[in-house]
mmCIF file of C-alpha atoms in Angstrom:
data_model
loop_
_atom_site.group_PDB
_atom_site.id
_atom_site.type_symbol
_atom_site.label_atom_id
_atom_site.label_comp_id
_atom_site.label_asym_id
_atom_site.label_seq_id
_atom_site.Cartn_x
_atom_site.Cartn_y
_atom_site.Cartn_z
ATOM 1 C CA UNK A 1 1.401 67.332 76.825
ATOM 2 C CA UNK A 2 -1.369 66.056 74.500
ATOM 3 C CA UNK A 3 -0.443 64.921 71.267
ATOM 4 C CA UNK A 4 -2.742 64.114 68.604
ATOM 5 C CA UNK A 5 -2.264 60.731 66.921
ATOM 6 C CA UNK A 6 -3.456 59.917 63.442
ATOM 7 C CA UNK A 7 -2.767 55.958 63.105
ATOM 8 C CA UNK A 8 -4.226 54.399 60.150
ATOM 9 C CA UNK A 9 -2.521 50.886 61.207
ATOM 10 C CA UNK A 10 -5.410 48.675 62.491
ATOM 11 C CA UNK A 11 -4.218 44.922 63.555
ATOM 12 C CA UNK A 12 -6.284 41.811 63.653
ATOM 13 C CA UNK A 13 -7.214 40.326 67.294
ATOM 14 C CA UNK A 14 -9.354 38.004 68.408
ATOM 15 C CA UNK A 15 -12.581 38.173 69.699
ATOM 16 C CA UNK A 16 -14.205 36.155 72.296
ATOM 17 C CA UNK A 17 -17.342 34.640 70.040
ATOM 18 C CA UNK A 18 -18.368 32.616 67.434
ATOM 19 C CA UNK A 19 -16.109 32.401 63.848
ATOM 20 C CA UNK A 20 -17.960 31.768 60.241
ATOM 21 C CA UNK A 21 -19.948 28.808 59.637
ATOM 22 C CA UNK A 22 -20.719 28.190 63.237
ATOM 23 C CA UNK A 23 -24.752 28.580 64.098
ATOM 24 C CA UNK A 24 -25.693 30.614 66.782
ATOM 25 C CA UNK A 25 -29.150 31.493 66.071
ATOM 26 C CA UNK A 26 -30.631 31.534 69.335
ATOM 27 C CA UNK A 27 -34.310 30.152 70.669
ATOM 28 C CA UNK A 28 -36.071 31.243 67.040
ATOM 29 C CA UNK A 29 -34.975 31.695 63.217
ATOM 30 C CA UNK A 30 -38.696 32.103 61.848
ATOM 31 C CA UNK A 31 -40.922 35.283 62.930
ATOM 32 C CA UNK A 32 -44.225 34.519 65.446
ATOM 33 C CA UNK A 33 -47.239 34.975 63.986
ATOM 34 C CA UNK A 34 -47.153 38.930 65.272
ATOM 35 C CA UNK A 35 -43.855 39.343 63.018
ATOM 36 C CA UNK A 36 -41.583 39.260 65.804
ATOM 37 C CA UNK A 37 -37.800 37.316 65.668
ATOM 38 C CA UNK A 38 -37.338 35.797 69.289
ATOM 39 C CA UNK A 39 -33.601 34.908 70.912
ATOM 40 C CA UNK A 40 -32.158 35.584 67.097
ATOM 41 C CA UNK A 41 -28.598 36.461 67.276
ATOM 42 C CA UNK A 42 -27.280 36.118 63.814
ATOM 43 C CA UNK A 43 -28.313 38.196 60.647
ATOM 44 C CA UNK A 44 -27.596 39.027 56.816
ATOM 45 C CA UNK A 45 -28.828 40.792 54.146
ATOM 46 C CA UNK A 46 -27.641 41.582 51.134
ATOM 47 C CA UNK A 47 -27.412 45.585 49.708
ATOM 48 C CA UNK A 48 -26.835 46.942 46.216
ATOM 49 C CA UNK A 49 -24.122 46.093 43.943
ATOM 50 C CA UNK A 50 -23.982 42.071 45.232
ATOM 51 C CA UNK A 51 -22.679 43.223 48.681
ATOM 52 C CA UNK A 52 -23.301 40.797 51.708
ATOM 53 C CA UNK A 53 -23.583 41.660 55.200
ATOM 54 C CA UNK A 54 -23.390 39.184 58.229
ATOM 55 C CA UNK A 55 -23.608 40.519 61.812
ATOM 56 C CA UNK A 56 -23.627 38.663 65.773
ATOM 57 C CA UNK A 57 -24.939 40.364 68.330
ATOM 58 C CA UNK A 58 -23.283 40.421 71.790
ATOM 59 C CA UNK A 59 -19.842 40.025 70.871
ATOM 60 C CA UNK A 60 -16.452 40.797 73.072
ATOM 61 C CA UNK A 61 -15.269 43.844 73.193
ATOM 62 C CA UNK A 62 -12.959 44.997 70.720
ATOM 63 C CA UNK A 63 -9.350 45.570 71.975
ATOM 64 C CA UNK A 64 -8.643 48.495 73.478
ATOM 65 C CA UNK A 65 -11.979 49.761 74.098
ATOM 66 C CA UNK A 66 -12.195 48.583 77.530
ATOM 67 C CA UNK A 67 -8.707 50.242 78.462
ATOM 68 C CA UNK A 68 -10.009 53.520 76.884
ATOM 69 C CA UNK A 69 -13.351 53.287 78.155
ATOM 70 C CA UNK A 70 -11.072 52.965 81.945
ATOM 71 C CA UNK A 71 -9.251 55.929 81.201
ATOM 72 C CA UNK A 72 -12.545 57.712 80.125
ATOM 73 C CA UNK A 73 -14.052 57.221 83.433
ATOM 74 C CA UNK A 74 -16.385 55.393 81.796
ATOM 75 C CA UNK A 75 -16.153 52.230 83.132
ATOM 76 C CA UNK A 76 -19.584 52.142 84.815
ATOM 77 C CA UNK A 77 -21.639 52.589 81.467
ATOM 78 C CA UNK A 78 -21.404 48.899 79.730
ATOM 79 C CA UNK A 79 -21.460 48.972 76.156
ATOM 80 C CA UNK A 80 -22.711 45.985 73.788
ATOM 81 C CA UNK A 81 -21.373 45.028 70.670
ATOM 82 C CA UNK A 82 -21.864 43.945 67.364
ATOM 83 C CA UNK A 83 -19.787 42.209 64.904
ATOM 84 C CA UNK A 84 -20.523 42.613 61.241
ATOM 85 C CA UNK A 85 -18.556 40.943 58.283
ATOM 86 C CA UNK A 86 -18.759 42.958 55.005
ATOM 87 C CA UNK A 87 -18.078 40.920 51.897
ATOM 88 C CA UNK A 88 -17.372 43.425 49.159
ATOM 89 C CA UNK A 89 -15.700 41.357 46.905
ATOM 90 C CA UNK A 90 -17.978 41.100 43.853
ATOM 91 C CA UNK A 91 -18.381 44.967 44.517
ATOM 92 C CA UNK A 92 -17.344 47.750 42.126
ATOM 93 C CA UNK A 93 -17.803 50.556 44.845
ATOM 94 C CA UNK A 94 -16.636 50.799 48.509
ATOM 95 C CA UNK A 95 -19.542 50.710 51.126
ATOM 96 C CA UNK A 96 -19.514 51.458 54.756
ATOM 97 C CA UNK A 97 -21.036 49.634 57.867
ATOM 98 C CA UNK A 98 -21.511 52.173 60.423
ATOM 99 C CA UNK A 99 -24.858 51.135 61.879
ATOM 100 C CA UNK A 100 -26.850 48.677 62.346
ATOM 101 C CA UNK A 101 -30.675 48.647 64.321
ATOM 102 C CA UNK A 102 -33.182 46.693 65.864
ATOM 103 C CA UNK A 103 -36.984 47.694 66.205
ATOM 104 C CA UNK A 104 -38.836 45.386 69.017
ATOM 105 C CA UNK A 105 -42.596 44.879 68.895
ATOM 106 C CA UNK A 106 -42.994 47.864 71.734
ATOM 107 C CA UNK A 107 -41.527 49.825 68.448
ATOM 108 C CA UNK A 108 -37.880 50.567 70.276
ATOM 109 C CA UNK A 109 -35.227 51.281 68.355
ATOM 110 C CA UNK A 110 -31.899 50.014 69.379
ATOM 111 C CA UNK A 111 -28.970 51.506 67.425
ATOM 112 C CA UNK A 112 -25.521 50.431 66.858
ATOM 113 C CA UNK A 113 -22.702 52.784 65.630
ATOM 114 C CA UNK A 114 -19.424 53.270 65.109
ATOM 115 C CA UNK A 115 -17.281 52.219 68.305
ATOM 116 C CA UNK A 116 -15.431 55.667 67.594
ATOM 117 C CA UNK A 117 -18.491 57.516 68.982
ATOM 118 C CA UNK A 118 -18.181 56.344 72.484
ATOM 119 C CA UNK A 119 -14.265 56.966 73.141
ATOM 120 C CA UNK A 120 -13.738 60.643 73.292
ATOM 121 C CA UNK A 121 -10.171 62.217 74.627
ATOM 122 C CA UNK A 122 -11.889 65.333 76.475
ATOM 123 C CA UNK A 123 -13.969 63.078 78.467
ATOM 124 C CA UNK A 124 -10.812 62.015 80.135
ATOM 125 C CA UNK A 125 -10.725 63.450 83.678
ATOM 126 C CA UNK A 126 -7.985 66.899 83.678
ATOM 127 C CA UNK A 127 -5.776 65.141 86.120
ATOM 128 C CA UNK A 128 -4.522 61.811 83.734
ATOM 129 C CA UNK A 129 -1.645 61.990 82.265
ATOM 130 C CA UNK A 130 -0.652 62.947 78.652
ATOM 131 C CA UNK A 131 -0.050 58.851 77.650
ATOM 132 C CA UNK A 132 -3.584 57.925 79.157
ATOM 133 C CA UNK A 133 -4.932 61.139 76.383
ATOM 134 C CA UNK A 134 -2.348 59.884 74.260
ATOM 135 C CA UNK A 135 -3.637 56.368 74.644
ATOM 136 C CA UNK A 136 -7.420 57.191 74.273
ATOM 137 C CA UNK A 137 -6.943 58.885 70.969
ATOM 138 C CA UNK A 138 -4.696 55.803 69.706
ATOM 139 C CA UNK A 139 -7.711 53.774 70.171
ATOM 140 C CA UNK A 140 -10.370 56.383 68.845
ATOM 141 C CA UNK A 141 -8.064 56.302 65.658
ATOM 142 C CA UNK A 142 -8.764 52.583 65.444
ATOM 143 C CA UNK A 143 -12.493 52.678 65.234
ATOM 144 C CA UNK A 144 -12.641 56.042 63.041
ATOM 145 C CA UNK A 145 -14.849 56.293 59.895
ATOM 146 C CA UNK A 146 -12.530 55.446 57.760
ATOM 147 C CA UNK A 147 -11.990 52.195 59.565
ATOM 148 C CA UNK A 148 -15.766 50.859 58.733
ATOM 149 C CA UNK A 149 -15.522 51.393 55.135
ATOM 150 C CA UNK A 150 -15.003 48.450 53.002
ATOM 151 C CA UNK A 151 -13.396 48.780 49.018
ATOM 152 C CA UNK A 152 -13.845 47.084 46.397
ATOM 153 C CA UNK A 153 -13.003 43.888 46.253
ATOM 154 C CA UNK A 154 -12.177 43.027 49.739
ATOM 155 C CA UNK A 155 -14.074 41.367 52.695
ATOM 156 C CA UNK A 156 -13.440 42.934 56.349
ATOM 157 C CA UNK A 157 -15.618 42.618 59.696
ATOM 158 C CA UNK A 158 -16.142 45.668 61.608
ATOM 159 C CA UNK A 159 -17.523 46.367 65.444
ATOM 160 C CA UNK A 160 -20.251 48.618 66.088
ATOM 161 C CA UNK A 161 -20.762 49.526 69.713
ATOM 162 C CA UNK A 162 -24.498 50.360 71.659
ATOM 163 C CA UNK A 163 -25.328 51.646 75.264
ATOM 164 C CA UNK A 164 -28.461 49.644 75.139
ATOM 165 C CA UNK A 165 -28.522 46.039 75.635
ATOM 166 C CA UNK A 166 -29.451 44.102 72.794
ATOM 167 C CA UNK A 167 -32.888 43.238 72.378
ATOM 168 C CA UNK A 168 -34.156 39.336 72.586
ATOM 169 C CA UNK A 169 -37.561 40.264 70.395
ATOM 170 C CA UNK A 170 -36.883 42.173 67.025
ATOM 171 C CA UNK A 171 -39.398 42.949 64.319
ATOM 172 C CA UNK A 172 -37.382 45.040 61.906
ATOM 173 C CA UNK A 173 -33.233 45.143 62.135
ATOM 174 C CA UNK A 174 -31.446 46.495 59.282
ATOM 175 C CA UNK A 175 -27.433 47.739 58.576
ATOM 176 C CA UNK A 176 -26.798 51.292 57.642
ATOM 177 C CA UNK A 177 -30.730 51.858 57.629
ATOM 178 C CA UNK A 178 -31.434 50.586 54.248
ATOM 179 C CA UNK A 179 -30.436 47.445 53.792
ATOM 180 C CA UNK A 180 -32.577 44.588 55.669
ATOM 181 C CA UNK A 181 -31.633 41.839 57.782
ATOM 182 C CA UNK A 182 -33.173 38.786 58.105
ATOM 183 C CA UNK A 183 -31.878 35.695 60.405
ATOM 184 C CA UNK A 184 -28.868 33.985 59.901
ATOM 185 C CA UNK A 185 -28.216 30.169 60.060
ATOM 186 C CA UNK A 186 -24.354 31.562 60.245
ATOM 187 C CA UNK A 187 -22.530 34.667 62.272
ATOM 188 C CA UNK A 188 -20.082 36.792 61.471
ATOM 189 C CA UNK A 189 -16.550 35.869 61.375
ATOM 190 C CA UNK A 190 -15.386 37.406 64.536
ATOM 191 C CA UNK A 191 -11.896 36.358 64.951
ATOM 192 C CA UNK A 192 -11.145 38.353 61.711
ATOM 193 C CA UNK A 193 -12.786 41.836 63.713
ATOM 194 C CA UNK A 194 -10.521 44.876 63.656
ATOM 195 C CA UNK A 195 -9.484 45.898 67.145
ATOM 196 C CA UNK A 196 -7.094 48.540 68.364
ATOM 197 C CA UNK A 197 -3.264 48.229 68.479
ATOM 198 C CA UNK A 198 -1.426 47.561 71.224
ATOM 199 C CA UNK A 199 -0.070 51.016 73.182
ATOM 200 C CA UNK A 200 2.487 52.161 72.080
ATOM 201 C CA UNK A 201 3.597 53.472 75.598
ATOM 202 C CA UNK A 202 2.597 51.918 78.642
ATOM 203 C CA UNK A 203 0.178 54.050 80.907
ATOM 204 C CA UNK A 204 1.241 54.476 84.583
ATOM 205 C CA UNK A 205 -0.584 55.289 87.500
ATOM 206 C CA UNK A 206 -2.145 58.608 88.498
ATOM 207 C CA UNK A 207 -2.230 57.112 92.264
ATOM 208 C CA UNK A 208 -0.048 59.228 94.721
ATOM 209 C CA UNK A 209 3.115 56.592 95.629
ATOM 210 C CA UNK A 210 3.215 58.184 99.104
ATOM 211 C CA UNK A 211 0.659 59.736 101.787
ATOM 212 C CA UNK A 212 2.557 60.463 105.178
ATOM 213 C CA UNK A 213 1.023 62.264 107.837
ATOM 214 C CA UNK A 214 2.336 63.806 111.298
ATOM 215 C CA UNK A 215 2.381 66.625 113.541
ATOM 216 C CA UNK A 216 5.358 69.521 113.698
ATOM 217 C CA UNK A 217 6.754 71.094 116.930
ATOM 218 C CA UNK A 218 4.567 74.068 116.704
ATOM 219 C CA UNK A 219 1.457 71.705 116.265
ATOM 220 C CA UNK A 220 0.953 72.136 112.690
ATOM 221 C CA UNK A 221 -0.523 69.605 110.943
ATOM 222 C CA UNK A 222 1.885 67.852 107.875
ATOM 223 C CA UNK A 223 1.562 66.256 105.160
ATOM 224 C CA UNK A 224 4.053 64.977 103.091
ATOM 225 C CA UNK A 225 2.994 63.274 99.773
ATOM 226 C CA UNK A 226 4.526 61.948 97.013
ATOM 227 C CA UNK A 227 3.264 62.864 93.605
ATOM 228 C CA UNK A 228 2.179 59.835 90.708
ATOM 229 C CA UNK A 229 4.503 58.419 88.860
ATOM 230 C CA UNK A 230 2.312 60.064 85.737
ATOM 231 C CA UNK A 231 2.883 63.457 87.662
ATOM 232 C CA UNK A 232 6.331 62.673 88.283
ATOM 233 C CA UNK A 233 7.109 61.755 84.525
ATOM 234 C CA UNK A 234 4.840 64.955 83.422
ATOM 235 C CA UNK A 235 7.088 67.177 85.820
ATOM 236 C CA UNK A 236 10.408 65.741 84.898
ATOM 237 C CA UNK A 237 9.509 66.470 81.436
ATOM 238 C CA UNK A 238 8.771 70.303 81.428
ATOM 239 C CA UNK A 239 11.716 70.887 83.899
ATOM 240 C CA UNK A 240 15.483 71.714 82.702
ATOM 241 C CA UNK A 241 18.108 68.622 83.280
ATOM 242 C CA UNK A 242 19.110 70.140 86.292
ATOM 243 C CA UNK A 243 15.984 70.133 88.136
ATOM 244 C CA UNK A 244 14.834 66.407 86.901
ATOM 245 C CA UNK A 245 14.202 64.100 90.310
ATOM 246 C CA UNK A 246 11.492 63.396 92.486
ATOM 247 C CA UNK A 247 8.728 65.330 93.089
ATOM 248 C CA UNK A 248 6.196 65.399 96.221
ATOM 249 C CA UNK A 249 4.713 68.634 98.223
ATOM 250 C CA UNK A 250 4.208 69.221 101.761
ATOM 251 C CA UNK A 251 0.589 70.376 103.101
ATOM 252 C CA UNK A 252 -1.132 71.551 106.285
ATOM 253 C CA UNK A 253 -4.233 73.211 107.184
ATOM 254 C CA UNK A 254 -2.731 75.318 109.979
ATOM 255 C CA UNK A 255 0.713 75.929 108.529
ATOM 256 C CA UNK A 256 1.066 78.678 106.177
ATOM 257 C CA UNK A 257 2.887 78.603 102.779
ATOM 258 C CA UNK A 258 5.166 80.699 103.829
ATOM 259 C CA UNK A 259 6.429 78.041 106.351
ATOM 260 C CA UNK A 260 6.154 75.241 104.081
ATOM 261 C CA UNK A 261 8.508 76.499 101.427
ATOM 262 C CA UNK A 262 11.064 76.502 104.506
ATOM 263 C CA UNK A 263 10.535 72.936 105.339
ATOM 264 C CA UNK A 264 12.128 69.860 103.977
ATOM 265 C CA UNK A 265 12.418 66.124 104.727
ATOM 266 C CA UNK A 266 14.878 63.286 104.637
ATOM 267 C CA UNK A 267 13.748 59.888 104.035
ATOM 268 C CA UNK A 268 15.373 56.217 103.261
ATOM 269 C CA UNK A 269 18.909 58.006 102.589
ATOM 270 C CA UNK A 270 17.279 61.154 100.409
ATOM 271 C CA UNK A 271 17.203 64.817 100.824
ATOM 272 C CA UNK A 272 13.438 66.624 99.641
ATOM 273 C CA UNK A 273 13.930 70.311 99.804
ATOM 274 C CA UNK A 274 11.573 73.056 98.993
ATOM 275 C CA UNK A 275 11.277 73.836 95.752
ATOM 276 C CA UNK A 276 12.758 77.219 95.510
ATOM 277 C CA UNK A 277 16.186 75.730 97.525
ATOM 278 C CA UNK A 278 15.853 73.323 94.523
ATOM 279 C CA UNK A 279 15.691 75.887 91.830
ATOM 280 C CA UNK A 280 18.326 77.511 93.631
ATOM 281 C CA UNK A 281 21.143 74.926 94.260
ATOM 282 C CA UNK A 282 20.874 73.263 90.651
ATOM 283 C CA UNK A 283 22.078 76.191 89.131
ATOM 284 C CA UNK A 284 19.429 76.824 86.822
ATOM 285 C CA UNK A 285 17.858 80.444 87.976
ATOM 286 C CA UNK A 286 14.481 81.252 87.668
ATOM 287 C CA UNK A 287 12.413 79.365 86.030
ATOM 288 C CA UNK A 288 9.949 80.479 82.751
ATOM 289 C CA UNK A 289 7.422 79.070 80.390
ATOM 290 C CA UNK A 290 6.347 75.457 80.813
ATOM 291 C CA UNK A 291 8.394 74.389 83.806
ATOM 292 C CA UNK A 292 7.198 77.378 86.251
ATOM 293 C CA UNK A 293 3.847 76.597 84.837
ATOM 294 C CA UNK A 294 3.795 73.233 85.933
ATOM 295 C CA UNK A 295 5.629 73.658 89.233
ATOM 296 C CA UNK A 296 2.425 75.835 89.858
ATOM 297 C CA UNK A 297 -0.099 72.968 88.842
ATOM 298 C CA UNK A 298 1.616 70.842 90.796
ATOM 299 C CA UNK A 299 0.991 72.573 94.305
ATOM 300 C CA UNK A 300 -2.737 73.739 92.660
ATOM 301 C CA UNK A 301 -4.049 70.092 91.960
ATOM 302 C CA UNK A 302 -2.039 69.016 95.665
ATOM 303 C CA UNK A 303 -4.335 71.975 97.323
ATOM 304 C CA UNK A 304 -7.692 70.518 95.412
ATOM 305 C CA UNK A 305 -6.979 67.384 96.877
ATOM 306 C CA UNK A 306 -5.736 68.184 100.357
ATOM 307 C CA UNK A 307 -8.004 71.085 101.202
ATOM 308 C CA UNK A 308 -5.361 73.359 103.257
ATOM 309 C CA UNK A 309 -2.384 74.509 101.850
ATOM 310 C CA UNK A 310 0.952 73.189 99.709
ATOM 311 C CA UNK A 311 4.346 73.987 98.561
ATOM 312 C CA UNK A 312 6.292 71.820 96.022
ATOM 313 C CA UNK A 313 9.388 69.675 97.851
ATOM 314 C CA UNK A 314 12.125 67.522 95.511
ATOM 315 C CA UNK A 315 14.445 65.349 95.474
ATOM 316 C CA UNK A 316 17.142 65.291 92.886
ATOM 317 C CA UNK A 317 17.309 61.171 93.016
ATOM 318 C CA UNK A 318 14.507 60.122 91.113
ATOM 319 C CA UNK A 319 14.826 56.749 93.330
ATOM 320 C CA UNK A 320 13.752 58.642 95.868
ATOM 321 C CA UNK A 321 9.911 58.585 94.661
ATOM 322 C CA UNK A 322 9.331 54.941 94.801
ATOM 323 C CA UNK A 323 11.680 54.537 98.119
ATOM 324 C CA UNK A 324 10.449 57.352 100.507
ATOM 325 C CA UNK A 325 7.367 55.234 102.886
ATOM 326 C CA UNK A 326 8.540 56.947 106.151
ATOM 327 C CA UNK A 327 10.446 60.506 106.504
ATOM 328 C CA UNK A 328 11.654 63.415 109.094
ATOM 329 C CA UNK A 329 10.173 66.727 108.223
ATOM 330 C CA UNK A 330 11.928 69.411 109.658
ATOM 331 C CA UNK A 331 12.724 73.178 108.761
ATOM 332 C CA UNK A 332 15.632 73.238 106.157
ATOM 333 C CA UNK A 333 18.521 75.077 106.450
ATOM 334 C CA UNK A 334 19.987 74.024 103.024
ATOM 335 C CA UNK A 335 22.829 71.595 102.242
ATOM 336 C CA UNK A 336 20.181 69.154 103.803
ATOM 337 C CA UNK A 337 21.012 69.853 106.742
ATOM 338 C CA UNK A 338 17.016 70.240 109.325
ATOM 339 C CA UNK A 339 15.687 71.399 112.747
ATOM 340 C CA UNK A 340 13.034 71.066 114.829
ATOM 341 C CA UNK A 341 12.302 67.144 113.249
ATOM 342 C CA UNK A 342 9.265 65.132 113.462
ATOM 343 C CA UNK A 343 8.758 61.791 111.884
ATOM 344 C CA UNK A 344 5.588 61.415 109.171
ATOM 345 C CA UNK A 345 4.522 58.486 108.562
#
């Protein structure tokens, strides 16, 4: 259920740093006698056409672009930004901030690009759901190239994003490798930095809402759990009205399939029954296309994660999902009605 998302609306946020006119220069302004800035945080320089740049190092993250980075499983790898302000106001021609770099005196280069190149959809893991893709892209869209260039006549601060940390000794840094900076008894004006939107739809959890365990009568191991409520919303929306509910499966290791699809479960005032009784009492007939397909993936991705074997189970009260924390398993005979019970718990 990916969609792709082209938003051009960017809104203004704040960012946790320092606004115009306020000095953060660090330990050193002037170069050592080697040529080498020390503890210098804020730069400018000025490029063709009487355009200004002004850029702070180790500024807040942008919004959104730790909640994508999350959803990237990406977490772990800490990015490090920069904010810089483009004043393009006596310009004629639009111009574009989307690097910036720092040489240090062991001749390092640090680079700084667009915040766009580190949030990538397909680096989401396969089993999020469609609004945590969805979500990702929203705030890709935000920090696209056409978000870092700056027209005519108008003054805008941008955030460009490095997996290095930014250096404390610099002997060269320049913006869009031509133009030079030099330090800056000013930073850039932060609280005016774009950020991304807020979502548009919230992003639930891909953590299973139930994980009951027990034993049957014939000493097969069960397990009864209940799927996410991102799985849940992703299954209720491929499946016909009749079939929308709750949606879990029912595993084992020494149980076979073909047992499993006769075995249901009561739980908290709800009936679960295998999915084919399911199919078959709402009326519907076989199913085709999208919904059988992701009936399938449902029992795949339940057999990746338990390791033995799984069979859909439903419940036509969606309630039933968030409500279900301790349940009889039991062969079904239909109408609800089971044998041979065993609590899971």
């Amino acid at each position: 259920m990916k969609k792709s998302l082209s938003l051009a609306a960017v809104v203004l946020l704040a960012l946790t740093g320092c606004s115009a006119g306020q000095n953060r220069t660090g330990s050193s302004q002037e170069a050592s006698d080697h040529g080498t800035y020390e503890g210098v945080t804020n730069w400018e320089g000025s490029g063709d056409d009487g355009v200004a740049f002004r850029a702070t190092a180790d500024v807040a993250a942008p919004a959104g672009v730790e909640e994508a980075r999350t959803l990237m499983k990406k977490s772990e790898t800490p990015l490090h930004f920069l904010a810089v302000t483009v004043d393009n106001i006596h310009g004629t021609q639009p111009v574009s901030a989307s690097s910036a770099s720092f040489t240090t005196p062991e001749g390092e280069l640090v680079e700084y690009t667009m915040v766009g190149d580190y949030l990538n959809d397909y680096d989401a893991a396969e089993s999020e759901s469609g609004d945590a893709e969805n979500r990702v892209i929203e705030v890709h869209n935000a920090f696209s190239s056409d978000e870092y260039e700056v027209v005519a006549g108008q003054k805008k601060t941008v955030v460009l994003a490095s997996d290095h940390d930014y250096p404390h000794d610099v002997t060269h840094a320049t913006v869009n490798g031509t133009t030079s900076l030099a330090p800056s008894e000013t930073s850039a004006e932060t609280d005016k930095a774009t950020g991304a939107p807020e979502p548009s739809e919230a992003v639930g959890s891909n953590d299973k809402l139930a994980d009951l365990n027990g034993t049957t009568l014939k000493d097969n191991d069960i397990n009864f759990r209940i799927f996410s409520p991102n799985a849940q919303k992703d299954l209720n929306a491929a499946m016909p009205t009749q079939l929308k509910g709750a949606w879990g499966a029912l595993c084992s290791n020494a149980a076979t399939e073909e047992q499993l699809k006769e075995t249901g479960a009561t739980a908290n005032g709800h009936h679960w029954r295998p999915f084919q009784y399911a199919v078959s009492e709402s009326g519907v007939g076989a199913l085709s296309g999208n919904a059988d397909y992701k009936e399938y993936e449902a029992a795949s991705l339940a057999e990746m994660s338990h390791g033995g074997v799984c069979a859909v189970i439903q419940s036509a009260d969606e309630s039933a999902a968030a409500e279900t924390h301790l349940a009889t398993v039991g062969h079904y005979l239909g109408n609800s009605t089971l044998e041979s019970t065993v609590e899971v718990k």
